[in-house]
Amino acid sequence: QLQLQESGPGLVKPSETLSLSCTVSGGSISSSIYYWGWVRQPPGKGLEWIGSIYYSGSAYYNLSLKSRVTISVDTSKNQFSLTLNSVTAADTAVYYCARLPDCSSTRCLGVDYWGQGTLVTVSS
Amino acid sequence: FMLTQPHSVSESPGKTVTISCTRSSGSIASNYVQWYQQRPGSFPTTVIYEHNQRPSGVPYRFSGSIDSSSNSASLTISGLQTEDEADYHCQSYDSSNWVFGGGTKLTVL
């Protein structure tokens, strides 16, 4: 059974950098039909796709966050990571890592595996 | 593009409710729409994929459709049960960019 687990600090100061990692277990991150992505959810609000990455390193970002976001992948560790610069209180959210199908290559099942989510609070 | 959902809907047990999801630009039919159910404190789970397909384990009471004339997708839940009370999110994509709707809170009262 595939499992995803987020890790990283739960508190980040304004203007600093948010960094999270996601460890994938029970399967390989090196798949050509899945992206690995980050989705966030501010308290009491909806879901927001942050970005996705292929195991090859090709990354895609939400245009509204693109200037501040980097997603990277480490296939040797079966991990992928999120970096968000210059954070503000508006970046306070539960951050989920997730597996997203490449809908042009396989059945578009939606996000089929999620991490449990980690709350990141931006506050001084 | 954006996906717009009503903020909240409510209905009585046993009734039928429909939640809409309107795409702002581009054809709703050009990329599949998925629907997720999210209960408090949990991550979302897929209840509809590829516009109208149900994952195994999702009751037949859940159905999805699209309407090109209104450029929208709909999630319909019939025979409402109290356990259906949750947030529902639509999702689609354009190339490799994914988009979620703002979510709809369903109250079963």
PDB file of C-alpha atoms in Angstrom:
ATOM      1  CA  GLN A   1       0.000   0.000   0.000  1.00  0.00           C
ATOM      2  CA  LEU A   2       1.443   3.322  -1.046  1.00  0.00           C
ATOM      3  CA  GLN A   3       1.925   5.845   1.754  1.00  0.00           C
ATOM      4  CA  LEU A   4       2.950   9.482   1.695  1.00  0.00           C
ATOM      5  CA  GLN A   5       4.227  11.347   4.744  1.00  0.00           C
ATOM      6  CA  GLU A   6       4.935  15.039   5.036  1.00  0.00           C
ATOM      7  CA  SER A   7       7.681  16.379   7.287  1.00  0.00           C
ATOM      8  CA  GLY A   8       8.897  19.832   8.155  1.00  0.00           C
ATOM      9  CA  PRO A   9       8.465  22.683  10.626  1.00  0.00           C
ATOM     10  CA  GLY A  10       4.993  23.619  11.759  1.00  0.00           C
ATOM     11  CA  LEU A  11       5.870  27.260  12.400  1.00  0.00           C
ATOM     12  CA  VAL A  12       7.561  29.658  10.004  1.00  0.00           C
ATOM     13  CA  LYS A  13       8.225  33.356  10.508  1.00  0.00           C
ATOM     14  CA  PRO A  14       6.895  35.946   8.053  1.00  0.00           C
ATOM     15  CA  SER A  15       9.248  36.674   5.132  1.00  0.00           C
ATOM     16  CA  GLU A  16      11.114  33.416   5.708  1.00  0.00           C
ATOM     17  CA  THR A  17      11.068  30.176   3.707  1.00  0.00           C
ATOM     18  CA  LEU A  18       8.700  27.260   4.179  1.00  0.00           C
ATOM     19  CA  SER A  19      10.277  23.876   3.438  1.00  0.00           C
ATOM     20  CA  LEU A  20       8.484  20.550   3.473  1.00  0.00           C
ATOM     21  CA  SER A  21       9.411  17.074   2.337  1.00  0.00           C
ATOM     22  CA  CYS A  22       7.242  14.124   1.385  1.00  0.00           C
ATOM     23  CA  THR A  23       8.508  10.573   1.740  1.00  0.00           C
ATOM     24  CA  VAL A  24       6.862   7.942  -0.429  1.00  0.00           C
ATOM     25  CA  SER A  25       6.827   4.368   0.870  1.00  0.00           C
ATOM     26  CA  GLY A  26       5.289   1.170  -0.428  1.00  0.00           C
ATOM     27  CA  GLY A  27       6.031   2.071  -4.060  1.00  0.00           C
ATOM     28  CA  SER A  28       8.445   3.868  -6.330  1.00  0.00           C
ATOM     29  CA  ILE A  29       8.338   7.567  -7.078  1.00  0.00           C
ATOM     30  CA  SER A  30       9.806   6.795 -10.519  1.00  0.00           C
ATOM     31  CA  SER A  31       6.574   6.397 -12.459  1.00  0.00           C
ATOM     32  CA  SER A  32       5.891   7.908 -15.868  1.00  0.00           C
ATOM     33  CA  ILE A  33       2.133   8.098 -15.388  1.00  0.00           C
ATOM     34  CA  TYR A  34       1.982   9.972 -12.104  1.00  0.00           C
ATOM     35  CA  TYR A  35       2.959  13.384 -10.880  1.00  0.00           C
ATOM     36  CA  TRP A  36       3.874  14.067  -7.279  1.00  0.00           C
ATOM     37  CA  GLY A  37       2.340  17.261  -6.001  1.00  0.00           C
ATOM     38  CA  TRP A  38       1.480  19.623  -3.209  1.00  0.00           C
ATOM     39  CA  VAL A  39      -1.995  20.848  -2.320  1.00  0.00           C
ATOM     40  CA  ARG A  40      -2.774  23.242   0.507  1.00  0.00           C
ATOM     41  CA  GLN A  41      -5.882  24.219   2.427  1.00  0.00           C
ATOM     42  CA  PRO A  42      -6.061  27.367   4.548  1.00  0.00           C
ATOM     43  CA  PRO A  43      -8.182  26.968   7.683  1.00  0.00           C
ATOM     44  CA  GLY A  44     -11.863  26.897   6.766  1.00  0.00           C
ATOM     45  CA  LYS A  45     -11.170  27.324   3.046  1.00  0.00           C
ATOM     46  CA  GLY A  46     -10.908  25.257  -0.106  1.00  0.00           C
ATOM     47  CA  LEU A  47      -8.101  23.283  -1.675  1.00  0.00           C
ATOM     48  CA  GLU A  48      -5.376  24.960  -3.713  1.00  0.00           C
ATOM     49  CA  TRP A  49      -3.017  23.112  -6.051  1.00  0.00           C
ATOM     50  CA  ILE A  50       0.511  24.433  -5.504  1.00  0.00           C
ATOM     51  CA  GLY A  51       2.400  22.424  -8.088  1.00  0.00           C
ATOM     52  CA  SER A  52       3.497  19.009  -9.318  1.00  0.00           C
ATOM     53  CA  ILE A  53       6.662  17.260 -10.457  1.00  0.00           C
ATOM     54  CA  TYR A  54       7.536  14.196 -12.496  1.00  0.00           C
ATOM     55  CA  TYR A  55      10.254  11.830 -11.298  1.00  0.00           C
ATOM     56  CA  SER A  56      12.331  13.189 -14.194  1.00  0.00           C
ATOM     57  CA  GLY A  57      12.298  16.609 -12.557  1.00  0.00           C
ATOM     58  CA  SER A  58       9.833  18.393 -14.858  1.00  0.00           C
ATOM     59  CA  ALA A  59       7.819  20.692 -12.595  1.00  0.00           C
ATOM     60  CA  TYR A  60       4.589  22.640 -13.024  1.00  0.00           C
ATOM     61  CA  TYR A  61       3.390  25.417 -10.755  1.00  0.00           C
ATOM     62  CA  ASN A  62       0.259  27.351  -9.929  1.00  0.00           C
ATOM     63  CA  LEU A  63       0.742  30.675 -11.703  1.00  0.00           C
ATOM     64  CA  SER A  64      -0.353  32.583  -8.616  1.00  0.00           C
ATOM     65  CA  LEU A  65       2.534  31.088  -6.615  1.00  0.00           C
ATOM     66  CA  LYS A  66       5.090  30.435  -9.334  1.00  0.00           C
ATOM     67  CA  SER A  67       7.441  33.258  -8.375  1.00  0.00           C
ATOM     68  CA  ARG A  68       7.834  31.871  -4.835  1.00  0.00           C
ATOM     69  CA  VAL A  69       7.631  28.084  -5.263  1.00  0.00           C
ATOM     70  CA  THR A  70      10.122  25.364  -6.061  1.00  0.00           C
ATOM     71  CA  ILE A  71       9.323  21.648  -6.098  1.00  0.00           C
ATOM     72  CA  SER A  72      12.160  19.148  -6.384  1.00  0.00           C
ATOM     73  CA  VAL A  73      12.472  15.368  -6.429  1.00  0.00           C
ATOM     74  CA  ASP A  74      15.081  12.948  -5.082  1.00  0.00           C
ATOM     75  CA  THR A  75      14.468   9.533  -6.581  1.00  0.00           C
ATOM     76  CA  SER A  76      17.290   7.944  -4.562  1.00  0.00           C
ATOM     77  CA  LYS A  77      15.393   8.779  -1.371  1.00  0.00           C
ATOM     78  CA  ASN A  78      11.919   8.327  -2.882  1.00  0.00           C
ATOM     79  CA  GLN A  79      11.142  11.863  -1.753  1.00  0.00           C
ATOM     80  CA  PHE A  80       9.958  15.146  -3.171  1.00  0.00           C
ATOM     81  CA  SER A  81      10.077  18.568  -1.573  1.00  0.00           C
ATOM     82  CA  LEU A  82       8.382  21.950  -1.490  1.00  0.00           C
ATOM     83  CA  THR A  83      10.010  25.325  -0.929  1.00  0.00           C
ATOM     84  CA  LEU A  84       7.900  28.469  -0.621  1.00  0.00           C
ATOM     85  CA  ASN A  85       9.730  31.771  -0.213  1.00  0.00           C
ATOM     86  CA  SER A  86       8.735  35.060   1.421  1.00  0.00           C
ATOM     87  CA  VAL A  87       5.802  33.609   3.322  1.00  0.00           C
ATOM     88  CA  THR A  88       3.032  35.679   4.879  1.00  0.00           C
ATOM     89  CA  ALA A  89       0.096  34.860   7.118  1.00  0.00           C
ATOM     90  CA  ALA A  90      -1.884  34.046   3.960  1.00  0.00           C
ATOM     91  CA  ASP A  91       0.345  30.985   3.521  1.00  0.00           C
ATOM     92  CA  THR A  92      -0.905  29.469   6.776  1.00  0.00           C
ATOM     93  CA  ALA A  93      -2.547  26.221   5.746  1.00  0.00           C
ATOM     94  CA  VAL A  94      -2.590  22.449   5.957  1.00  0.00           C
ATOM     95  CA  TYR A  95      -0.132  21.262   3.334  1.00  0.00           C
ATOM     96  CA  TYR A  96      -0.776  17.901   1.714  1.00  0.00           C
ATOM     97  CA  CYS A  97       1.557  15.939  -0.491  1.00  0.00           C
ATOM     98  CA  ALA A  98      -0.234  13.795  -3.032  1.00  0.00           C
ATOM     99  CA  ARG A  99      -0.010  11.524  -6.054  1.00  0.00           C
ATOM    100  CA  LEU A 100      -1.702  12.940  -9.135  1.00  0.00           C
ATOM    101  CA  PRO A 101      -2.275  10.935 -12.318  1.00  0.00           C
ATOM    102  CA  ASP A 102      -1.066  12.250 -15.641  1.00  0.00           C
ATOM    103  CA  CYS A 103      -4.510  12.297 -17.209  1.00  0.00           C
ATOM    104  CA  SER A 104      -3.046  12.185 -20.712  1.00  0.00           C
ATOM    105  CA  SER A 105      -1.324   8.881 -19.931  1.00  0.00           C
ATOM    106  CA  THR A 106      -3.657   6.988 -17.619  1.00  0.00           C
ATOM    107  CA  ARG A 107      -7.144   6.984 -16.127  1.00  0.00           C
ATOM    108  CA  CYS A 108      -7.910  10.351 -14.571  1.00  0.00           C
ATOM    109  CA  LEU A 109      -8.800   9.040 -11.134  1.00  0.00           C
ATOM    110  CA  GLY A 110      -8.061  12.285  -9.373  1.00  0.00           C
ATOM    111  CA  VAL A 111      -5.674  12.397  -6.456  1.00  0.00           C
ATOM    112  CA  ASP A 112      -5.576   8.776  -5.354  1.00  0.00           C
ATOM    113  CA  TYR A 113      -3.050   9.000  -2.523  1.00  0.00           C
ATOM    114  CA  TRP A 114      -2.723  11.804   0.005  1.00  0.00           C
ATOM    115  CA  GLY A 115      -0.416  12.413   2.906  1.00  0.00           C
ATOM    116  CA  GLN A 116      -2.095  13.058   6.230  1.00  0.00           C
ATOM    117  CA  GLY A 117      -1.398  16.767   5.890  1.00  0.00           C
ATOM    118  CA  THR A 118       0.720  19.038   8.034  1.00  0.00           C
ATOM    119  CA  LEU A 119      -0.381  22.381   9.430  1.00  0.00           C
ATOM    120  CA  VAL A 120       2.093  25.151   8.764  1.00  0.00           C
ATOM    121  CA  THR A 121       1.488  28.410  10.608  1.00  0.00           C
ATOM    122  CA  VAL A 122       3.172  31.624   9.546  1.00  0.00           C
ATOM    123  CA  SER A 123       3.626  33.810  12.582  1.00  0.00           C
ATOM    124  CA  SER A 124       6.311  35.716  14.388  1.00  0.00           C
TER     125      SER A 124
ATOM    126  CA  PHE B   1      -9.252  29.133 -15.551  1.00  0.00           C
ATOM    127  CA  MET B   2     -11.311  28.970 -12.352  1.00  0.00           C
ATOM    128  CA  LEU B   3     -13.926  26.578 -11.045  1.00  0.00           C
ATOM    129  CA  THR B   4     -16.796  28.192  -9.128  1.00  0.00           C
ATOM    130  CA  GLN B   5     -18.939  26.298  -6.638  1.00  0.00           C
ATOM    131  CA  PRO B   6     -21.705  27.476  -4.300  1.00  0.00           C
ATOM    132  CA  HIS B   7     -20.360  28.098  -0.824  1.00  0.00           C
ATOM    133  CA  SER B   8     -22.989  25.929   0.850  1.00  0.00           C
ATOM    134  CA  VAL B   9     -26.076  23.830   0.207  1.00  0.00           C
ATOM    135  CA  SER B  10     -28.470  22.108   2.565  1.00  0.00           C
ATOM    136  CA  GLU B  11     -31.135  19.475   2.210  1.00  0.00           C
ATOM    137  CA  SER B  12     -33.086  16.985   4.267  1.00  0.00           C
ATOM    138  CA  PRO B  13     -32.309  13.305   4.683  1.00  0.00           C
ATOM    139  CA  GLY B  14     -33.735  11.163   1.905  1.00  0.00           C
ATOM    140  CA  LYS B  15     -33.840  14.048  -0.568  1.00  0.00           C
ATOM    141  CA  THR B  16     -31.636  14.764  -3.571  1.00  0.00           C
ATOM    142  CA  VAL B  17     -29.080  17.565  -3.799  1.00  0.00           C
ATOM    143  CA  THR B  18     -27.027  18.828  -6.713  1.00  0.00           C
ATOM    144  CA  ILE B  19     -23.781  20.803  -6.394  1.00  0.00           C
ATOM    145  CA  SER B  20     -22.586  22.769  -9.400  1.00  0.00           C
ATOM    146  CA  CYS B  21     -19.067  23.600 -10.581  1.00  0.00           C
ATOM    147  CA  THR B  22     -18.758  26.196 -13.346  1.00  0.00           C
ATOM    148  CA  ARG B  23     -15.632  26.567 -15.451  1.00  0.00           C
ATOM    149  CA  SER B  24     -14.706  30.175 -16.219  1.00  0.00           C
ATOM    150  CA  SER B  25     -12.915  29.643 -19.538  1.00  0.00           C
ATOM    151  CA  GLY B  26     -12.268  26.748 -21.830  1.00  0.00           C
ATOM    152  CA  SER B  27     -14.712  23.912 -22.353  1.00  0.00           C
ATOM    153  CA  ILE B  28     -15.824  21.854 -19.362  1.00  0.00           C
ATOM    154  CA  ALA B  29     -15.786  18.837 -21.660  1.00  0.00           C
ATOM    155  CA  SER B  30     -12.174  19.256 -22.716  1.00  0.00           C
ATOM    156  CA  ASN B  31     -10.665  18.008 -19.442  1.00  0.00           C
ATOM    157  CA  TYR B  32     -12.070  15.526 -16.968  1.00  0.00           C
ATOM    158  CA  VAL B  33     -13.744  16.749 -13.792  1.00  0.00           C
ATOM    159  CA  GLN B  34     -13.301  14.966 -10.484  1.00  0.00           C
ATOM    160  CA  TRP B  35     -15.234  15.404  -7.235  1.00  0.00           C
ATOM    161  CA  TYR B  36     -13.865  14.885  -3.737  1.00  0.00           C
ATOM    162  CA  GLN B  37     -15.581  14.465  -0.388  1.00  0.00           C
ATOM    163  CA  GLN B  38     -13.799  15.830   2.659  1.00  0.00           C
ATOM    164  CA  ARG B  39     -14.933  15.280   6.213  1.00  0.00           C
ATOM    165  CA  PRO B  40     -13.597  17.472   9.034  1.00  0.00           C
ATOM    166  CA  GLY B  41     -10.031  16.664   9.979  1.00  0.00           C
ATOM    167  CA  SER B  42      -9.488  14.296   7.051  1.00  0.00           C
ATOM    168  CA  PHE B  43      -7.935  14.492   3.619  1.00  0.00           C
ATOM    169  CA  PRO B  44     -10.276  14.460   0.594  1.00  0.00           C
ATOM    170  CA  THR B  45     -11.374  11.239  -1.074  1.00  0.00           C
ATOM    171  CA  THR B  46     -12.552  10.860  -4.660  1.00  0.00           C
ATOM    172  CA  VAL B  47     -16.261  10.213  -5.143  1.00  0.00           C
ATOM    173  CA  ILE B  48     -16.431  10.879  -8.915  1.00  0.00           C
ATOM    174  CA  TYR B  49     -13.689  10.793 -11.552  1.00  0.00           C
ATOM    175  CA  GLU B  50     -13.678  11.384 -15.312  1.00  0.00           C
ATOM    176  CA  HIS B  51     -16.925  13.422 -15.096  1.00  0.00           C
ATOM    177  CA  ASN B  52     -19.220  10.550 -14.094  1.00  0.00           C
ATOM    178  CA  GLN B  53     -17.288   7.468 -12.958  1.00  0.00           C
ATOM    179  CA  ARG B  54     -17.603   6.141  -9.417  1.00  0.00           C
ATOM    180  CA  PRO B  55     -14.591   4.589  -7.660  1.00  0.00           C
ATOM    181  CA  SER B  56     -15.235   1.201  -6.117  1.00  0.00           C
ATOM    182  CA  GLY B  57     -16.831   1.574  -2.721  1.00  0.00           C
ATOM    183  CA  VAL B  58     -18.637   4.837  -3.505  1.00  0.00           C
ATOM    184  CA  PRO B  59     -22.408   4.359  -3.267  1.00  0.00           C
ATOM    185  CA  TYR B  60     -24.593   4.502  -6.378  1.00  0.00           C
ATOM    186  CA  ARG B  61     -26.296   7.482  -4.763  1.00  0.00           C
ATOM    187  CA  PHE B  62     -23.400   9.622  -6.001  1.00  0.00           C
ATOM    188  CA  SER B  63     -23.422  10.617  -9.663  1.00  0.00           C
ATOM    189  CA  GLY B  64     -21.637  13.171 -11.812  1.00  0.00           C
ATOM    190  CA  SER B  65     -22.400  14.915 -15.063  1.00  0.00           C
ATOM    191  CA  ILE B  66     -21.347  17.812 -17.250  1.00  0.00           C
ATOM    192  CA  ASP B  67     -23.406  20.352 -19.186  1.00  0.00           C
ATOM    193  CA  SER B  68     -21.635  22.042 -22.066  1.00  0.00           C
ATOM    194  CA  SER B  69     -24.374  24.661 -22.459  1.00  0.00           C
ATOM    195  CA  SER B  70     -23.644  26.061 -19.009  1.00  0.00           C
ATOM    196  CA  ASN B  71     -20.000  24.973 -19.057  1.00  0.00           C
ATOM    197  CA  SER B  72     -20.458  23.306 -15.728  1.00  0.00           C
ATOM    198  CA  ALA B  73     -20.189  19.999 -13.946  1.00  0.00           C
ATOM    199  CA  SER B  74     -22.576  18.705 -11.315  1.00  0.00           C
ATOM    200  CA  LEU B  75     -22.429  16.276  -8.441  1.00  0.00           C
ATOM    201  CA  THR B  76     -25.776  14.788  -7.489  1.00  0.00           C
ATOM    202  CA  ILE B  77     -26.368  12.879  -4.288  1.00  0.00           C
ATOM    203  CA  SER B  78     -29.688  11.101  -3.988  1.00  0.00           C
ATOM    204  CA  GLY B  79     -31.257   9.527  -0.909  1.00  0.00           C
ATOM    205  CA  LEU B  80     -29.245  11.871   1.310  1.00  0.00           C
ATOM    206  CA  GLN B  81     -27.900  10.407   4.520  1.00  0.00           C
ATOM    207  CA  THR B  82     -26.515  12.256   7.508  1.00  0.00           C
ATOM    208  CA  GLU B  83     -23.105  10.721   6.784  1.00  0.00           C
ATOM    209  CA  ASP B  84     -23.030  12.644   3.473  1.00  0.00           C
ATOM    210  CA  GLU B  85     -22.593  15.890   5.406  1.00  0.00           C
ATOM    211  CA  ALA B  86     -19.153  17.081   4.336  1.00  0.00           C
ATOM    212  CA  ASP B  87     -17.292  19.496   2.077  1.00  0.00           C
ATOM    213  CA  TYR B  88     -17.274  18.678  -1.632  1.00  0.00           C
ATOM    214  CA  HIS B  89     -14.604  19.935  -4.017  1.00  0.00           C
ATOM    215  CA  CYS B  90     -14.574  19.794  -7.796  1.00  0.00           C
ATOM    216  CA  GLN B  91     -11.259  19.605  -9.666  1.00  0.00           C
ATOM    217  CA  SER B  92     -10.123  19.713 -13.257  1.00  0.00           C
ATOM    218  CA  TYR B  93      -6.940  20.532 -15.137  1.00  0.00           C
ATOM    219  CA  ASP B  94      -5.472  22.231 -18.177  1.00  0.00           C
ATOM    220  CA  SER B  95      -2.288  20.673 -19.582  1.00  0.00           C
ATOM    221  CA  SER B  96      -0.328  19.839 -16.443  1.00  0.00           C
ATOM    222  CA  ASN B  97      -1.953  22.477 -14.246  1.00  0.00           C
ATOM    223  CA  TRP B  98      -4.601  21.368 -11.805  1.00  0.00           C
ATOM    224  CA  VAL B  99      -7.442  23.565 -10.520  1.00  0.00           C
ATOM    225  CA  PHE B 100      -9.776  23.047  -7.573  1.00  0.00           C
ATOM    226  CA  GLY B 101     -13.097  24.731  -6.988  1.00  0.00           C
ATOM    227  CA  GLY B 102     -13.613  26.662  -3.778  1.00  0.00           C
ATOM    228  CA  GLY B 103     -15.520  23.815  -2.132  1.00  0.00           C
ATOM    229  CA  THR B 104     -19.160  23.451  -1.081  1.00  0.00           C
ATOM    230  CA  LYS B 105     -20.303  22.653   2.430  1.00  0.00           C
ATOM    231  CA  LEU B 106     -23.206  20.211   2.361  1.00  0.00           C
ATOM    232  CA  THR B 107     -25.445  20.224   5.399  1.00  0.00           C
ATOM    233  CA  VAL B 108     -27.939  17.390   5.830  1.00  0.00           C
ATOM    234  CA  LEU B 109     -30.570  18.539   8.276  1.00  0.00           C
TER     235      LEU B 109
END
